Coordinates of C-alpha atoms in Angstrom, one line a residue:
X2 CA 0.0 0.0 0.0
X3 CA 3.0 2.1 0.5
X4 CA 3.3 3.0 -3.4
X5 CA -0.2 4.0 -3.9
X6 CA -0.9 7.4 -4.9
X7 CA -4.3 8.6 -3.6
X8 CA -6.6 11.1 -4.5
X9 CA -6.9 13.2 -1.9
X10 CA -10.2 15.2 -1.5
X11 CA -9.9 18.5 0.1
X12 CA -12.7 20.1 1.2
X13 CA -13.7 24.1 1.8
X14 CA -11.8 26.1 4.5
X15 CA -15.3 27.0 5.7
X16 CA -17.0 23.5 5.4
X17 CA -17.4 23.0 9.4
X18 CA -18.9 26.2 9.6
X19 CA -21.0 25.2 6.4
X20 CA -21.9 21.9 8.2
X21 CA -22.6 23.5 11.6
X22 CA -25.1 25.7 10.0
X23 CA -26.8 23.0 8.1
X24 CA -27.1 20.9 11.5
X25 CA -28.3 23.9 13.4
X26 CA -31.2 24.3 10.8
X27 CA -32.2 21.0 10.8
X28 CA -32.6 20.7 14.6
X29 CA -34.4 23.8 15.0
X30 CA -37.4 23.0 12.4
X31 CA -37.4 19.7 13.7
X32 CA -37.6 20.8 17.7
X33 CA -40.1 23.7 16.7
X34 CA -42.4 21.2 14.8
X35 CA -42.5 19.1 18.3
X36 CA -42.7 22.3 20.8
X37 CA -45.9 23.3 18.5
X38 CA -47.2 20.1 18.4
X39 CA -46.8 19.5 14.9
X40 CA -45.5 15.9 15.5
X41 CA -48.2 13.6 15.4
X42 CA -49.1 11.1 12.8
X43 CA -52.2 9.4 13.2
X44 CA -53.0 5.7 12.0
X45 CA -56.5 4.5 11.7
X46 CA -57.0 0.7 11.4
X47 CA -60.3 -1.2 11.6
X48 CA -58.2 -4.8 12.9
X49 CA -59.7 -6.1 15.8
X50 CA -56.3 -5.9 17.6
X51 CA -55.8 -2.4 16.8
X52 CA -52.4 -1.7 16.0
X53 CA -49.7 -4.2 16.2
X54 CA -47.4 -2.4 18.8
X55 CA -45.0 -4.8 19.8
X56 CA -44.0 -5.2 16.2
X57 CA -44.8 -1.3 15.3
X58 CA -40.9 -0.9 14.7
X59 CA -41.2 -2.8 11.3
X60 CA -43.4 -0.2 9.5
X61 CA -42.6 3.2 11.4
X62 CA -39.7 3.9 9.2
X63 CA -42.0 5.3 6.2
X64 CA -44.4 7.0 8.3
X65 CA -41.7 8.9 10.1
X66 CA -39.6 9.4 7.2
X67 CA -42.9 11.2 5.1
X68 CA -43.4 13.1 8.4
X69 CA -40.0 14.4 8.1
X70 CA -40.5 15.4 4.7
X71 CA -43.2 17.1 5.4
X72 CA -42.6 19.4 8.3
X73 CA -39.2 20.3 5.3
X74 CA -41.5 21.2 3.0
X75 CA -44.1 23.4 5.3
X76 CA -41.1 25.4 5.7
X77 CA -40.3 25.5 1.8
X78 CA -43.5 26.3 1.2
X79 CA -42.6 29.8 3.1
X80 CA -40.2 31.9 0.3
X81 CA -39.5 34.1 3.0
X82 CA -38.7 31.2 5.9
X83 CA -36.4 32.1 8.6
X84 CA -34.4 29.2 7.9
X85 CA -33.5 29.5 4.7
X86 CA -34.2 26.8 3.6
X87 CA -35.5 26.8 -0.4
X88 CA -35.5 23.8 -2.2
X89 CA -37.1 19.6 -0.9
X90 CA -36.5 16.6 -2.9
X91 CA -37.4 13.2 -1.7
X92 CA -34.6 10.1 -2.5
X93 CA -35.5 7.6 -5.0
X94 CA -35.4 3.9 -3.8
X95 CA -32.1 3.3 -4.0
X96 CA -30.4 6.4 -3.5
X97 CA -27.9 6.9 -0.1
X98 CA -30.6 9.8 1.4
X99 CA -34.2 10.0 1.6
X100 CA -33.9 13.7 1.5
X101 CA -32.3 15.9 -0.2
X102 CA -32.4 20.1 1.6
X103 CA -31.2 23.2 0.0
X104 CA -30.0 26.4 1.4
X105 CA -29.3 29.8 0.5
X106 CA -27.4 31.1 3.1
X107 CA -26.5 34.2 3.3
X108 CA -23.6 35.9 4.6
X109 CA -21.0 38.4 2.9
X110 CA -22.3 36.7 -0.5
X111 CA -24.5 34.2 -0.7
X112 CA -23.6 30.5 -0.6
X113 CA -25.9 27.4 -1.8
X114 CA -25.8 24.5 0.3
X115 CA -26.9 20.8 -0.4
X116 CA -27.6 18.4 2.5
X117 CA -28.3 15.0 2.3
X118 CA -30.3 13.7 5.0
X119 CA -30.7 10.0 5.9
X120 CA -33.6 9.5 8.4
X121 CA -33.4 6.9 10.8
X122 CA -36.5 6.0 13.2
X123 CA -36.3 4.4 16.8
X124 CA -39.2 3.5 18.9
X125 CA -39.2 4.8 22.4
X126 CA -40.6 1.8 24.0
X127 CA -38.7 -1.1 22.5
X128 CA -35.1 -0.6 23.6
X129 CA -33.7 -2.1 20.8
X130 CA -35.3 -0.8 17.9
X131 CA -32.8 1.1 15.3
X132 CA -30.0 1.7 17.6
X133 CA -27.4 0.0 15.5
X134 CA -28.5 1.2 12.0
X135 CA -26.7 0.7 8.7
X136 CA -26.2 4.4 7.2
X137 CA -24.5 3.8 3.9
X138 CA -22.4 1.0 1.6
X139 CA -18.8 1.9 2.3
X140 CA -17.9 2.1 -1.7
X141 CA -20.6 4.8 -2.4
X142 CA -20.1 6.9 0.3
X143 CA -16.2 7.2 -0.1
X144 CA -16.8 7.6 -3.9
X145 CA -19.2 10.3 -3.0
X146 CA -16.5 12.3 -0.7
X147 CA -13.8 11.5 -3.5
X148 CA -16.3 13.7 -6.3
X149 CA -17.3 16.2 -3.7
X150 CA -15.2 16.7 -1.2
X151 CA -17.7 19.6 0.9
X152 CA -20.1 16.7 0.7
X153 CA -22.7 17.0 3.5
X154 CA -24.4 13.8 4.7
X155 CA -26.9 14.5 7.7
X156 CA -27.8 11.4 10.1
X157 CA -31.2 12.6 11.5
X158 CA -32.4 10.0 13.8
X159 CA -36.1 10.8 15.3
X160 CA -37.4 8.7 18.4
X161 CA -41.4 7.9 18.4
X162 CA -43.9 6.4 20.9
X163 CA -47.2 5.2 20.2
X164 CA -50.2 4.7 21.6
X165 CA -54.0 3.8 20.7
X166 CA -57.5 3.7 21.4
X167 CA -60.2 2.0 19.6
X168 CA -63.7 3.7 19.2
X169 CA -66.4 1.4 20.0
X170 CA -68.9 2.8 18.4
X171 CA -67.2 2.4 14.9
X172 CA -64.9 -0.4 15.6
X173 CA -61.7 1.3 14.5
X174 CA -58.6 2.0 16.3
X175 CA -57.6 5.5 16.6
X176 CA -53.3 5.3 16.8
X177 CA -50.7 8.0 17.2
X178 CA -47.1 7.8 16.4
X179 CA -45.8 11.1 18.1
X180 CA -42.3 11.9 17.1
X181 CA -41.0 12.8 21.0
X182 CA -37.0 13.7 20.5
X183 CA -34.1 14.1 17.6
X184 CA -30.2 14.2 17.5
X185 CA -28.8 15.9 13.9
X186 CA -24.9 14.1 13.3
X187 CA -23.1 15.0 10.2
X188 CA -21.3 12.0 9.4
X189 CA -17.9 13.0 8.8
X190 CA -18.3 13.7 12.3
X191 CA -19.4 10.8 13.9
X192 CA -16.4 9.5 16.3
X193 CA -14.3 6.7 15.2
X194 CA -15.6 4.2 17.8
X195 CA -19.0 5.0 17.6
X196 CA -19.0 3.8 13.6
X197 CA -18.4 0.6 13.0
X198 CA -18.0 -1.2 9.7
X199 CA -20.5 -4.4 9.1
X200 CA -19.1 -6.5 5.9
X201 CA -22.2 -8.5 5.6
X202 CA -24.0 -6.4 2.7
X203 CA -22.2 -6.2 -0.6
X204 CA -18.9 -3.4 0.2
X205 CA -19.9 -3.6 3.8
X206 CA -22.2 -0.8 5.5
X207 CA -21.3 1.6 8.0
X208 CA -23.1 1.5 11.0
X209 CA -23.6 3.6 14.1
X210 CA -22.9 1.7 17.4
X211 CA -25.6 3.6 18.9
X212 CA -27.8 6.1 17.4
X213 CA -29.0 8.2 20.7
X214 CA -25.5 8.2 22.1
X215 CA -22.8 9.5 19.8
X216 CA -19.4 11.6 20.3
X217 CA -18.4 13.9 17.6
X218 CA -15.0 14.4 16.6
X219 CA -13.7 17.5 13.8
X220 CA -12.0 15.9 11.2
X221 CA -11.4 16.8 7.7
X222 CA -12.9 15.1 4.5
X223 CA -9.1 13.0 3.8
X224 CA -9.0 11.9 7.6
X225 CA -12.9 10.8 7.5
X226 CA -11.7 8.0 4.1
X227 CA -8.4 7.3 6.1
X228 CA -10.8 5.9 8.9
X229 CA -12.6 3.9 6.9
X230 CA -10.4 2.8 5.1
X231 CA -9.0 1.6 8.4
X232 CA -11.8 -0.4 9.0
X233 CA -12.7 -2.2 5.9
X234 CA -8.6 -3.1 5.7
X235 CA -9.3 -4.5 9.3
X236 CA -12.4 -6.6 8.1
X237 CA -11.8 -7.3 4.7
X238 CA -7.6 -6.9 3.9
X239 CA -5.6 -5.0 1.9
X240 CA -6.1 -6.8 -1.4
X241 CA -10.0 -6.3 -1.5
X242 CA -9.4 -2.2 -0.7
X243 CA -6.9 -2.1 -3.6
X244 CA -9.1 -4.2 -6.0
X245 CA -12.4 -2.1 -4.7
X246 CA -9.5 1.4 -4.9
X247 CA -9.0 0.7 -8.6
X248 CA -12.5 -0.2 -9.8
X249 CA -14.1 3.4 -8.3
X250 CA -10.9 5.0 -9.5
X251 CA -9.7 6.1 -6.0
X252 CA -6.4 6.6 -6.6
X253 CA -4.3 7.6 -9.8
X254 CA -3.3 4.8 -11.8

């Protein structure tokens, strides 16, 4: 590996400050949608059992994620919106985000910013549900940072409880899935220990360790592919970087 000649991404002098702004947004539409009460999605069903809550976890992620996108583009719909926020697109199926947000921030001139945000849903009551979640295939997100090297991928993780109550007199089930709390991580930021790298889906996934308790550490956009690099060489060897390096055209042949 010693004779290898990487490209090396180099991102913006003023990408953390870029990034801390597009976090800071984020969590403040998201906190003010759950201080107003804005963060209720309700679920009719006329099954006998009501809604199946113990296994509620296997379908929240939609509901959640459309929620998300929603409160985004009640703000979008607002030219004038505090947060500057002026542009919502929804991921396709098999893109790395479900949403895409654009800013126009303004400062001395005026800068356009893209975020792409991955939601990830947990439930409240079931301790386990979504803590360890897989982000992002390893190959496509370093071939992402290696084309765009200010590349801004959001982790928003939102926490839910639900709860029911069935109306006799019709015979259907009246649910809630309130959205109750959020945490906003820019992954380039996430700590080294708190990302882990699982090889068991095609180039391997990252994966946080746990979702509701994560350190951040600085780093730039070169250190953040050093690290992970680190850790597929760890899980899968040197050879299978080098053969994965040279098909996405990682370093300069």
């Amino acid at each position: 590996m010693v004779d290898i000649k990487y490209k090396i991404p180099r991102e913006k002098d003023d990408y953390p400050e870029n990034s801390k702004f597009v976090v800071k947004q984020i969590s403040q539409i998201i906190e003010t949608a759950i201080k107003t009460g804005n963060n209720k999605i309700f679920i009719h069903t006329n099954l006998r059992k009501g809604l199946p809550l113990e296994n509620i976890n296997k379908v929240a992620g939609p509901f959640v994620e459309a929620w998300a996108l929603e409160q985004f583009e009640i703000i979008g719909d607002d030219e004038g919106n505090q947060y500057q926020l002026i542009n919502i697109e929804p991921g396709k199926r098999l893109d790395l985000f479900d949403i895409i947000l654009q800013f126009k921030r303004k400062r001395i001139s005026t800068d356009y910013l893209s975020a792409n945000i991955d939601v990830k849903a947990t439930a409240e009551d079931i301790k386990t549900s979504g803590k360890s979640p897989n982000i992002t295939s390893f190959a496509r997100i370093r071939s992402e940072y290696i084309d765009d090297p200010d590349y801004i991928f959001i982790v928003l993780s939102l926490k839910y409880k639900v709860y029911s109550e069935k109306d006799q007199s019709i015979g259907i089930t009246k649910g809630t899935m309130e959205i109750v709390s959020y945490s906003v991580y820019d992954l380039k930021y996430i700590s080294e220990k708190d990302l882990n790298y699982n090889p068991s889906l095609g180039t391997g996934q990252l994966q946080i360790r746990d979702i509701h308790y994560v350190d951040l550490h600085h780093r730039t956009t070169w250190e953040f592919l050093q690290m992970l690099d680190k850790k597929f060489i760890r899980s899968q060897g040197k050879e299978a970087w080098l053969r994965l390096a040279k098909h996405h055209k990682w370093i300069k042949e």
